[in-house]
Every structure is written in C-alpha cells, then in structure tokens.
Short mmCIF file of C-alpha atoms and ligand atoms in Angstrom, two decimals:
data_model
loop_
_atom_site.label_atom_id
_atom_site.label_comp_id
_atom_site.label_asym_id
_atom_site.label_seq_id
_atom_site.Cartn_x
_atom_site.Cartn_y
_atom_site.Cartn_z
CA MET Q 1 0.00 0.00 0.00
CA GLU Q 2 1.68 3.24 -1.16
CA ARG Q 3 0.82 6.26 0.89
CA ASP Q 4 1.79 9.90 0.63
CA ILE Q 5 3.04 10.20 4.20
CA LYS Q 6 4.31 13.77 3.84
CA GLU Q 7 0.93 14.92 2.54
CA ILE Q 8 -0.92 13.14 5.38
CA VAL Q 9 1.19 14.88 8.00
CA THR Q 10 0.24 18.34 6.63
CA HIS Q 11 -3.30 17.79 7.98
CA PHE Q 12 -2.03 17.83 11.58
CA ARG Q 13 -1.01 20.82 13.72
CA ILE Q 14 2.70 20.11 13.73
CA THR Q 15 5.66 22.37 14.37
CA GLY Q 16 7.78 22.61 11.23
CA GLU Q 17 7.37 20.36 8.21
CA CYS Q 18 7.91 16.68 7.58
CA GLN Q 19 11.37 16.28 6.03
CA ASP Q 20 11.69 12.57 6.10
CA PHE Q 21 9.98 9.47 7.47
CA GLU Q 22 10.76 5.87 8.25
CA LYS Q 23 8.43 2.90 8.55
CA ASN Q 24 8.37 1.07 11.87
CA THR Q 25 7.85 -2.65 11.42
CA THR Q 26 6.75 -3.86 14.85
CA GLY Q 27 3.07 -4.51 15.51
CA HIS Q 28 0.77 -6.92 13.74
CA ILE Q 29 -2.21 -4.67 13.08
CA ASN Q 30 -1.57 -0.96 12.45
CA GLU Q 31 1.17 0.69 10.38
CA SER Q 32 3.50 3.19 11.99
CA TYR Q 33 5.96 5.80 10.74
CA PHE Q 34 8.61 7.92 12.44
CA ILE Q 35 8.26 11.48 11.17
CA LYS Q 36 11.29 13.76 11.14
CA THR Q 37 10.67 17.48 10.89
CA ASN Q 38 12.87 20.46 10.08
CA SER Q 39 12.06 22.05 13.46
CA ALA Q 40 14.72 21.98 16.18
CA ASP Q 41 11.97 22.55 18.79
CA HIS Q 42 9.97 19.55 17.75
CA PRO Q 43 12.06 17.16 15.68
CA GLY Q 44 9.89 14.05 15.79
CA TYR Q 45 6.35 12.68 15.60
CA PHE Q 46 4.87 9.20 15.36
CA LEU Q 47 2.23 8.69 12.68
CA GLN Q 48 -0.07 5.68 12.62
CA TRP Q 49 -2.51 4.26 10.11
CA ILE Q 50 -5.30 2.73 12.16
CA ASN Q 51 -6.49 -0.61 10.81
CA HIS Q 52 -10.14 0.11 10.19
CA ASN Q 53 -10.95 -3.52 9.32
CA ILE Q 54 -10.13 -4.45 12.89
CA PHE Q 55 -11.00 -1.27 14.76
CA LYS Q 56 -14.52 -0.63 13.47
CA ASN Q 57 -15.15 2.41 15.67
CA VAL Q 58 -12.10 4.63 15.21
CA GLU Q 59 -13.94 7.69 16.56
CA GLY Q 60 -14.69 5.86 19.83
CA LEU Q 61 -11.15 4.50 19.97
CA MET Q 62 -9.58 7.95 19.55
CA ASP Q 63 -11.97 9.48 22.09
CA ASN Q 64 -10.91 6.74 24.54
CA ILE Q 65 -7.23 7.53 23.97
CA CYS Q 66 -7.82 11.26 24.46
CA ALA Q 67 -9.82 10.66 27.67
CA VAL Q 68 -7.23 8.26 29.07
CA THR Q 69 -4.17 10.35 28.19
CA ALA Q 70 -5.80 13.52 29.59
CA HIS Q 71 -6.65 11.71 32.83
CA LEU Q 72 -3.14 10.29 33.16
CA ALA Q 73 -1.51 13.64 32.38
CA ALA Q 74 -3.59 15.36 35.06
CA LYS Q 75 -2.72 12.67 37.61
CA LEU Q 76 0.97 12.83 36.81
CA SER Q 77 1.11 16.61 37.06
CA GLU Q 78 -0.20 16.26 40.65
CA ASN Q 79 2.66 13.93 41.52
CA LYS Q 80 6.02 15.22 40.39
CA ASP Q 81 7.78 12.14 41.77
CA LEU Q 82 6.46 10.06 38.93
CA ALA Q 83 8.89 10.68 36.09
CA PHE Q 84 6.41 9.06 33.78
CA LYS Q 85 5.34 10.38 30.39
CA VAL Q 86 2.00 10.12 28.66
CA LEU Q 87 1.42 9.89 24.93
CA GLU Q 88 0.40 13.24 23.48
CA VAL Q 89 -2.19 13.20 20.70
CA ILE Q 90 -1.62 15.91 18.07
CA LEU Q 91 -4.88 17.31 16.75
CA CYS Q 92 -5.66 17.97 13.11
CA GLU Q 93 -5.97 21.42 11.56
CA ASN Q 94 -9.78 21.03 11.85
CA GLY Q 95 -9.54 20.21 15.57
CA LYS Q 96 -10.28 16.49 15.22
CA ASN Q 97 -8.17 13.88 16.98
CA HIS Q 98 -7.66 11.85 13.78
CA TYR Q 99 -7.49 12.47 10.05
CA LEU Q 100 -9.80 10.62 7.67
CA ASP Q 101 -8.24 10.71 4.20
CA PRO Q 102 -10.30 10.85 0.98
CA GLU Q 103 -9.88 7.09 0.52
CA GLY Q 104 -11.42 6.37 3.91
CA HIS Q 105 -8.19 5.60 5.80
CA TYR Q 106 -7.79 6.77 9.39
CA TRP Q 107 -4.59 8.38 10.70
CA ARG Q 108 -3.39 9.71 14.04
CA LEU Q 109 -0.28 11.51 15.17
CA TYR Q 110 1.59 11.46 18.48
CA THR Q 111 4.60 13.40 19.67
CA PHE Q 112 7.61 11.13 19.29
CA ILE Q 113 9.16 10.08 22.61
CA SER Q 114 12.85 10.40 21.99
CA GLY Q 115 15.65 8.50 23.69
CA ALA Q 116 13.39 5.56 24.54
CA HIS Q 117 13.68 1.86 23.85
CA GLY Q 118 11.69 -1.33 24.48
CA TYR Q 119 12.36 -5.03 25.07
CA ASN Q 120 11.05 -8.00 23.07
CA VAL Q 121 12.75 -10.49 25.38
CA VAL Q 122 13.62 -9.56 28.97
CA ASP Q 123 16.53 -11.11 30.81
CA ASN Q 124 17.13 -8.54 33.52
CA ALA Q 125 15.05 -8.68 36.71
CA LYS Q 126 15.40 -4.96 37.40
CA ILE Q 127 13.81 -4.18 34.04
CA ALA Q 128 11.03 -6.70 34.67
CA TYR Q 129 10.31 -5.10 38.08
CA GLU Q 130 10.19 -1.65 36.48
CA GLY Q 131 7.85 -2.93 33.79
CA GLY Q 132 5.49 -4.53 36.30
CA LYS Q 133 5.40 -1.35 38.34
CA ALA Q 134 4.68 0.71 35.22
CA PHE Q 135 1.75 -1.35 33.93
CA GLY Q 136 0.40 -1.56 37.48
CA LEU Q 137 0.63 2.19 37.83
CA PHE Q 138 -1.16 2.65 34.51
CA MET Q 139 -4.12 0.70 35.85
CA SER Q 140 -4.15 2.28 39.28
CA LEU Q 141 -4.02 5.82 37.89
CA LEU Q 142 -7.05 5.01 35.73
CA ALA Q 143 -9.02 3.48 38.62
CA ASP Q 144 -11.08 6.64 39.15
CA LEU Q 145 -11.90 7.29 35.49
CA PRO Q 146 -15.55 6.24 35.02
CA LEU Q 147 -15.95 3.07 32.95
CA GLY Q 148 -19.12 4.43 31.33
CA GLY Q 149 -17.28 6.99 29.20
CA ILE Q 150 -14.96 4.44 27.62
CA SER Q 151 -16.04 2.50 24.49
CA GLU Q 152 -15.28 -1.14 23.84
CA THR Q 153 -12.92 -0.80 20.86
CA ILE Q 154 -13.02 -4.52 20.03
CA PRO Q 155 -16.04 -6.23 21.59
CA ASP Q 156 -15.29 -9.53 23.36
CA PHE Q 157 -11.55 -9.05 22.84
CA HIS Q 158 -10.50 -11.38 25.68
CA ASN Q 159 -13.76 -13.31 25.89
CA MET Q 160 -12.58 -16.93 25.99
CA GLU Q 161 -16.03 -18.37 25.25
CA LYS Q 162 -16.31 -16.27 22.10
CA ARG Q 163 -12.75 -17.07 21.01
CA LEU Q 164 -13.38 -20.81 21.40
CA TYR Q 165 -16.65 -20.54 19.51
CA THR Q 166 -14.92 -18.70 16.64
CA PHE Q 167 -12.13 -21.27 16.60
CA ASN Q 168 -14.65 -24.10 16.23
CA GLN Q 169 -16.47 -22.23 13.46
CA SER Q 170 -13.16 -21.80 11.64
CA LEU Q 171 -12.36 -25.50 12.03
CA ALA Q 172 -15.73 -26.41 10.56
CA ALA Q 173 -15.29 -24.02 7.62
CA ASP Q 174 -11.64 -25.01 7.00
CA LYS Q 175 -11.37 -22.22 4.41
CA ALA Q 176 -7.64 -22.58 3.79
CA ASP Q 177 -7.58 -26.40 3.95
CA ARG Q 178 -5.19 -26.31 6.89
CA VAL Q 179 -7.10 -28.15 9.62
CA LYS Q 180 -5.30 -31.34 8.65
CA GLU Q 181 -2.02 -29.75 9.81
CA ILE Q 182 -3.08 -28.95 13.36
CA SER Q 183 -4.49 -32.10 14.97
CA SER Q 184 -2.12 -31.97 17.95
CA GLN Q 185 -2.96 -28.30 18.57
CA ILE Q 186 -6.69 -29.05 18.41
CA GLU Q 187 -6.16 -31.72 21.05
CA PHE Q 188 -4.16 -29.27 23.17
CA VAL Q 189 -7.04 -26.79 23.09
CA LYS Q 190 -9.67 -29.44 23.94
CA MET Q 191 -7.74 -30.67 26.97
CA ARG Q 192 -7.65 -27.19 28.52
CA THR Q 193 -11.02 -25.76 27.53
CA GLY Q 194 -12.77 -26.46 30.85
CA GLN Q 195 -10.03 -24.87 32.90
CA MET Q 196 -9.88 -21.79 30.66
CA LEU Q 197 -13.62 -21.20 31.03
CA THR Q 198 -13.23 -20.60 34.77
CA ILE Q 199 -12.21 -16.98 34.11
CA PRO Q 200 -15.24 -15.99 32.00
CA ALA Q 201 -17.41 -17.69 34.66
CA LEU Q 202 -15.88 -15.46 37.35
CA ILE Q 203 -16.44 -12.40 35.16
CA LYS Q 204 -20.08 -13.31 34.44
CA SER Q 205 -20.84 -13.89 38.11
CA GLY Q 206 -19.40 -10.47 38.96
CA LYS Q 207 -16.66 -11.98 41.13
CA LEU Q 208 -13.95 -10.47 38.93
CA PRO Q 209 -14.34 -6.70 38.69
CA MET Q 210 -14.16 -4.80 35.40
CA ARG Q 211 -11.66 -1.96 35.38
CA ILE Q 212 -10.15 0.23 32.70
CA THR Q 213 -7.32 -1.93 31.48
CA HIS Q 214 -4.81 -1.75 28.65
CA ASN Q 215 -5.55 -5.19 27.17
CA ASP Q 216 -2.42 -5.39 25.00
CA THR Q 217 0.30 -5.32 27.63
CA LYS Q 218 3.06 -6.89 25.58
CA PHE Q 219 6.26 -6.10 27.42
CA ASN Q 220 7.49 -4.08 24.43
CA ASN Q 221 4.59 -1.69 24.91
CA ILE Q 222 6.58 -0.18 27.80
CA LEU Q 223 9.19 2.37 26.75
CA PHE Q 224 12.29 2.70 28.90
CA ASP Q 225 14.70 5.63 29.19
CA SER Q 226 18.48 5.36 28.84
CA SER Q 227 18.83 4.38 32.53
CA ASP Q 228 16.18 1.68 32.08
CA HIS Q 229 13.49 3.43 34.06
CA ALA Q 230 10.03 2.83 32.64
CA LEU Q 231 9.09 6.00 30.81
CA CYS Q 232 5.81 5.55 29.00
CA ILE Q 233 3.09 3.02 28.17
CA VAL Q 234 2.22 2.93 24.48
CA ASP Q 235 -0.26 1.21 22.13
CA LEU Q 236 -3.50 2.43 23.69
CA ASP Q 237 -5.95 1.16 21.02
CA THR Q 238 -7.42 -1.51 23.23
CA VAL Q 239 -7.68 0.48 26.48
CA MET Q 240 -11.24 -0.38 27.52
CA PRO Q 241 -13.12 -2.17 30.29
CA GLY Q 242 -11.40 -5.46 31.14
CA SER Q 243 -10.01 -7.58 33.93
CA ILE Q 244 -6.66 -6.86 35.50
CA LEU Q 245 -5.87 -10.51 34.81
CA PHE Q 246 -5.71 -9.70 31.09
CA ASP Q 247 -3.01 -7.11 31.68
CA PHE Q 248 -0.89 -9.10 34.09
CA GLY Q 249 -1.13 -12.28 32.01
CA ASP Q 250 -0.15 -10.79 28.67
CA SER Q 251 2.97 -9.16 30.11
CA ILE Q 252 4.10 -12.50 31.50
CA ARG Q 253 3.35 -14.20 28.17
CA THR Q 254 5.69 -11.77 26.44
CA GLY Q 255 8.18 -10.60 29.08
CA ALA Q 256 8.82 -13.86 30.90
CA ASN Q 257 9.10 -16.09 27.83
CA THR Q 258 12.78 -16.96 27.30
CA ALA Q 259 12.14 -16.85 23.52
CA VAL Q 260 10.43 -14.53 21.06
CA GLU Q 261 6.76 -14.89 20.13
CA ASP Q 262 7.50 -16.67 16.85
CA GLU Q 263 10.59 -18.69 17.83
CA LYS Q 264 11.05 -21.67 15.49
CA ASP Q 265 13.14 -23.71 17.92
CA LEU Q 266 10.60 -24.68 20.57
CA SER Q 267 13.34 -25.90 22.91
CA GLU Q 268 14.19 -22.21 23.43
CA VAL Q 269 10.75 -21.54 24.90
CA ASP Q 270 10.43 -21.56 28.69
CA ILE Q 271 9.07 -19.52 31.57
CA ASN Q 272 11.77 -17.35 33.08
CA LEU Q 273 10.91 -17.54 36.80
CA PRO Q 274 13.21 -14.75 38.05
CA ILE Q 275 11.65 -12.42 35.46
CA TYR Q 276 8.16 -13.58 36.42
CA GLU Q 277 8.93 -12.97 40.07
CA ALA Q 278 10.36 -9.50 39.51
CA TYR Q 279 7.44 -8.46 37.28
CA THR Q 280 4.96 -9.78 39.86
CA ARG Q 281 6.61 -7.85 42.69
CA GLY Q 282 6.67 -4.63 40.65
CA PHE Q 283 3.07 -5.09 39.57
CA LEU Q 284 1.81 -5.74 43.09
CA LYS Q 285 3.81 -2.76 44.37
CA SER Q 286 1.57 -0.42 42.37
CA THR Q 287 -1.73 -2.35 42.43
CA PHE Q 288 -1.89 -4.20 45.72
CA SER Q 289 -4.13 -1.69 47.50
CA THR Q 290 -6.67 -1.89 44.64
CA LEU Q 291 -6.79 -5.63 43.96
CA THR Q 292 -9.45 -7.98 45.29
CA GLU Q 293 -8.83 -11.43 46.72
CA VAL Q 294 -10.24 -13.16 43.64
CA GLU Q 295 -7.94 -11.15 41.38
CA ILE Q 296 -4.89 -12.06 43.47
CA GLU Q 297 -5.86 -15.74 43.60
CA ASN Q 298 -6.05 -15.91 39.82
CA LEU Q 299 -3.02 -13.78 39.01
CA SER Q 300 -0.58 -16.59 38.35
CA PHE Q 301 -3.14 -18.54 36.31
CA SER Q 302 -3.78 -15.43 34.18
CA ALA Q 303 -0.38 -15.97 32.54
CA ARG Q 304 -1.61 -19.29 31.16
CA PHE Q 305 -5.04 -17.86 30.36
CA MET Q 306 -3.65 -15.01 28.25
CA THR Q 307 -1.07 -17.21 26.57
CA PHE Q 308 -3.88 -19.62 25.68
CA ILE Q 309 -6.24 -16.97 24.30
CA ILE Q 310 -3.57 -15.40 22.12
CA GLY Q 311 -2.25 -18.79 21.01
CA LEU Q 312 -5.83 -19.72 20.10
CA ARG Q 313 -6.19 -16.50 18.08
CA PHE Q 314 -2.96 -17.21 16.15
CA LEU Q 315 -4.17 -20.75 15.48
CA THR Q 316 -7.62 -19.55 14.36
CA ASP Q 317 -5.99 -17.07 12.00
CA PHE Q 318 -3.80 -19.84 10.59
CA VAL Q 319 -6.91 -21.92 9.93
CA ASP Q 320 -8.66 -18.93 8.32
CA GLY Q 321 -5.72 -18.36 5.95
CA ASP Q 322 -4.01 -15.44 7.77
CA THR Q 323 -6.60 -12.71 7.52
CA TYR Q 324 -6.02 -10.91 10.84
CA PHE Q 325 -2.39 -10.80 12.02
CA ARG Q 326 0.32 -9.56 9.66
CA THR Q 327 2.49 -12.55 8.69
CA SER Q 328 5.86 -12.88 6.94
CA TYR Q 329 5.52 -16.48 5.72
CA PRO Q 330 2.76 -19.10 5.36
CA GLU Q 331 3.36 -20.96 8.65
CA HIS Q 332 3.94 -17.81 10.70
CA ASN Q 333 0.69 -17.90 12.68
CA LEU Q 334 1.11 -21.62 13.34
CA ASP Q 335 4.65 -21.04 14.62
CA ARG Q 336 3.34 -18.29 16.91
CA ALA Q 337 0.61 -20.60 18.22
CA LYS Q 338 3.12 -23.40 18.84
CA VAL Q 339 5.29 -21.08 20.93
CA GLN Q 340 2.30 -20.03 23.04
CA PHE Q 341 1.27 -23.64 23.64
CA ARG Q 342 4.82 -24.66 24.53
CA LEU Q 343 4.98 -21.78 27.02
CA ILE Q 344 1.72 -22.96 28.60
CA GLU Q 345 3.21 -26.44 29.08
CA ALA Q 346 6.24 -24.90 30.75
CA MET Q 347 4.03 -22.84 33.05
CA GLU Q 348 1.87 -25.85 33.90
CA LYS Q 349 4.97 -27.61 35.22
CA LYS Q 350 5.80 -24.59 37.38
CA ALA Q 351 2.22 -23.70 38.36
CA ASP Q 352 2.77 -24.24 42.10
CA ILE Q 353 5.92 -22.14 42.19
CA MET Q 354 4.25 -19.39 40.18
CA GLN Q 355 1.37 -19.28 42.66
CA ALA Q 356 3.77 -19.30 45.63
CA ILE Q 357 5.65 -16.34 44.13
CA VAL Q 358 2.43 -14.29 44.05
CA MET Q 359 1.64 -15.22 47.64
CA GLN Q 360 5.15 -14.32 48.77
CA ALA Q 361 4.90 -10.92 47.05
CA VAL Q 362 1.50 -10.37 48.68
CA GLU Q 363 3.00 -11.14 52.06
CA GLU Q 364 5.72 -8.55 51.47
CA GLU Q 365 3.09 -5.95 50.58
CA ASN Q 366 1.12 -6.83 53.72
CA ALA Q 367 4.18 -6.61 55.94
C1 GN1 R 401 -1.61 -7.62 18.21
O1 GN1 R 401 -0.27 -5.33 16.75
P1 GN1 R 401 0.14 -5.59 18.13
O2 GN1 R 401 1.42 -6.33 18.18
O3 GN1 R 401 0.13 -4.37 18.99
C2 GN1 R 401 -2.97 -7.85 18.85
C3 GN1 R 401 -2.79 -8.32 20.30
C4 GN1 R 401 -1.95 -9.58 20.34
C5 GN1 R 401 -0.63 -9.30 19.65
C6 GN1 R 401 0.18 -10.57 19.56
C7 GN1 R 401 -5.70 -5.34 18.30
O4 GN1 R 401 -0.98 -6.54 18.82
O5 GN1 R 401 -4.05 -8.62 20.86
O6 GN1 R 401 -1.71 -9.98 21.65
O7 GN1 R 401 -0.82 -8.79 18.31
N1 GN1 R 401 -3.75 -6.64 18.82
C8 GN1 R 401 -5.01 -6.64 18.35
O8 GN1 R 401 1.50 -10.26 19.30
O9 GN1 R 401 -5.56 -7.66 17.98
MG1 MG R 402 -1.16 -3.56 20.10
#
C-alpha cells in the first residue's frame, strides 16, 4: 500500500514540516511511521494508520485515547515524583483527533518520545520489576476514570467463550484447507477448555471486577529511558473495560518467555521464573491496594489464560488463511501458536511455584 506520508502529516497541527519518514515494522495490526521534521523545537512525531478492518469504531477509539491520556496527564502533574510520560495526541488542523483521508483511511499523530527503547525479550530482573510497576501504575491511575465513558474498541476481545466458539467455526469451515495440519494443537485446546472457562465464569458472576485496562500489555509496549526506568506506556488502542488478569497475564506471556513470540526452535521456549517474580513484585507494588482477593488468587493462572487466548487467536488465524495478524511467511501464525502452547506447558509444570511467588509478594506488601 503506497501512501503519501508527507501529505498526510500536513493535515495535523505540527511544528515545522515533515522532512523525512521511516516505517516502523513492529506490531501486527496498524502501520506506523517515524516522522522527522525540520524544526529543532519539535524534531519528531509518530504517525499511525489505524487498521479500520479491525477497529470498526475509530472515533470511539480515539476518544478513549484522548480521555485516558488527559486523565493520566492530570494525575501525573499532581505527583512530580512520577517521572512518567503520557502519549500526546496531536490534533488535526480542523480540531479532530484523527485524520480521515479521501480514501477512507484513518490516521493519528503522536509526539515522538525520543531516547526511549523497548524489550522483546527480557533477561534482567530490574527491568522486569520496572515494567510490572509501570503497567500496574497505569491501571491504578485510571481506577477513578468512570468506565461508562470508555467505548469497547473490540467487543469480546479477551472473551474466551467467544474465542473458542470462533475457533470451532473456523475448524468447521476449514477455508484454507489447513485443519489437517493442526491435529495436535486441536487436542491441546480441547484438553484445557474447561479450565480456561473458569475466568469468564468469574467475570459473568461479577466476582472479577471490570476496570479500565490496557488489554495489550506486551512487554514491548513499555518504553524505557536510557537508565532503564520505565518512561511511557504505548499502544492504547485496546484500552477499555477489562479484567486486571488480562493485563498481568499478557505481560508475562511476552516478558517472561525466554524466547520470542515466533521462535522456530521450541526448545528455546520456557518460563523465566526470576523475570516472572520481579514483574509480579513490581506489579503488586503499584496495584496491591486496589486488587481484590479473587484477582490475586487468579493472578498466576492469568499468565496461562492469556497465553492460551492469544495462542488460540494465532491458530484460528492460521486456519482462516491469515486474515487478521500480519504474517511474513505461510506458517507464521502456526509457529506463533506453537510457541504459546509450549509456554503454557512450561508454566503448567511450574504452576505451584508461580502461585507461591504471588503469595510471597502479597505477604511482602502486607508486611
Ligand atoms: C496484536 O499489533 P500488536 O502487536 O500491537 C494484537 C494483540 C496480540 C498481539 C500478539 C488489536 O498486537 O491482541 O496480543 O498482536 N492486537 C489486536 O502479538 O488484535
Ligand atoms: Mg497492540
């Protein structure tokens, strides 16, 4: 898809002019570009094409982001000790928070956060602790923003019942003639279905509270500064009502896996317990006073729950012929699913230790 990036940027209220741009290749859904300007005062922006096939209500999504970033900015200005930054949405010339181009594509612009970096694989406990504290803080600072004003940007995003139903529909349709390749993965899913449905049951019965959560807490959605202090949480498209278990679990899936999400050598995949422990301690440091008993009890299991739901989504997309996640080769989604399932097996073996680590961290917070 060829796009006139320089022309698109002219629709936003930027300082200077776009001189140059570079495509950023991380992320499976949207498309992102670093924008360099000729202004010394404001040298960089971050432009994103919002995938309208997936995010059906871009207006609601952008209003969510503006509400959340404004709330966080106000909170942070009250507490100067928090050296945290918040994404800054740049408005368009017409005052809107996104630009709709004549072909019906949606664009948004943020100020570029310079001097920051992220981690795809984490092997340093200090960084894991920082990350846990940062995502925990994100949730706690949003605790007093009313849920009612926030739209659901992807309905049923982490609804396990719905995801299982869709998977079974895809198996029955077998559009890409790939079901024959995944019999062991189908078995894997069947064996764990009952256990995975315990979380939606807790949500339905009201025992697990809904909060404003991030819902895409991949570890690389935390930006760190040059001294490895967590600086900013990014990728706010899926901030909406959810369970805190979604946020904790997805960070463990990504941050505490010893391998990358699409590792081909499955023997590289394992749960890194020191990283898990450090993340858990950091996370509880900033959320403990808010969490309920049921949330704490299910925290360690949420790592398996989130790894399962995302593995199931990769597998479903493989069966459908790769229509959702961006892929680089035909087996890419299957490889991603295999990594998730291998990680679940590793976590099953360490389930007792993972639970004990949460309880130990809780005890420290209570002390
Ligand atoms: C997608 O595009 P990215 O990497 O931010 C997906 C997440 C998955 C993730 C798996 C809106 O996120 O739910 O966990 O890929 N986002 C959406 O890597 O579906
Ligand atoms: Mg994302």
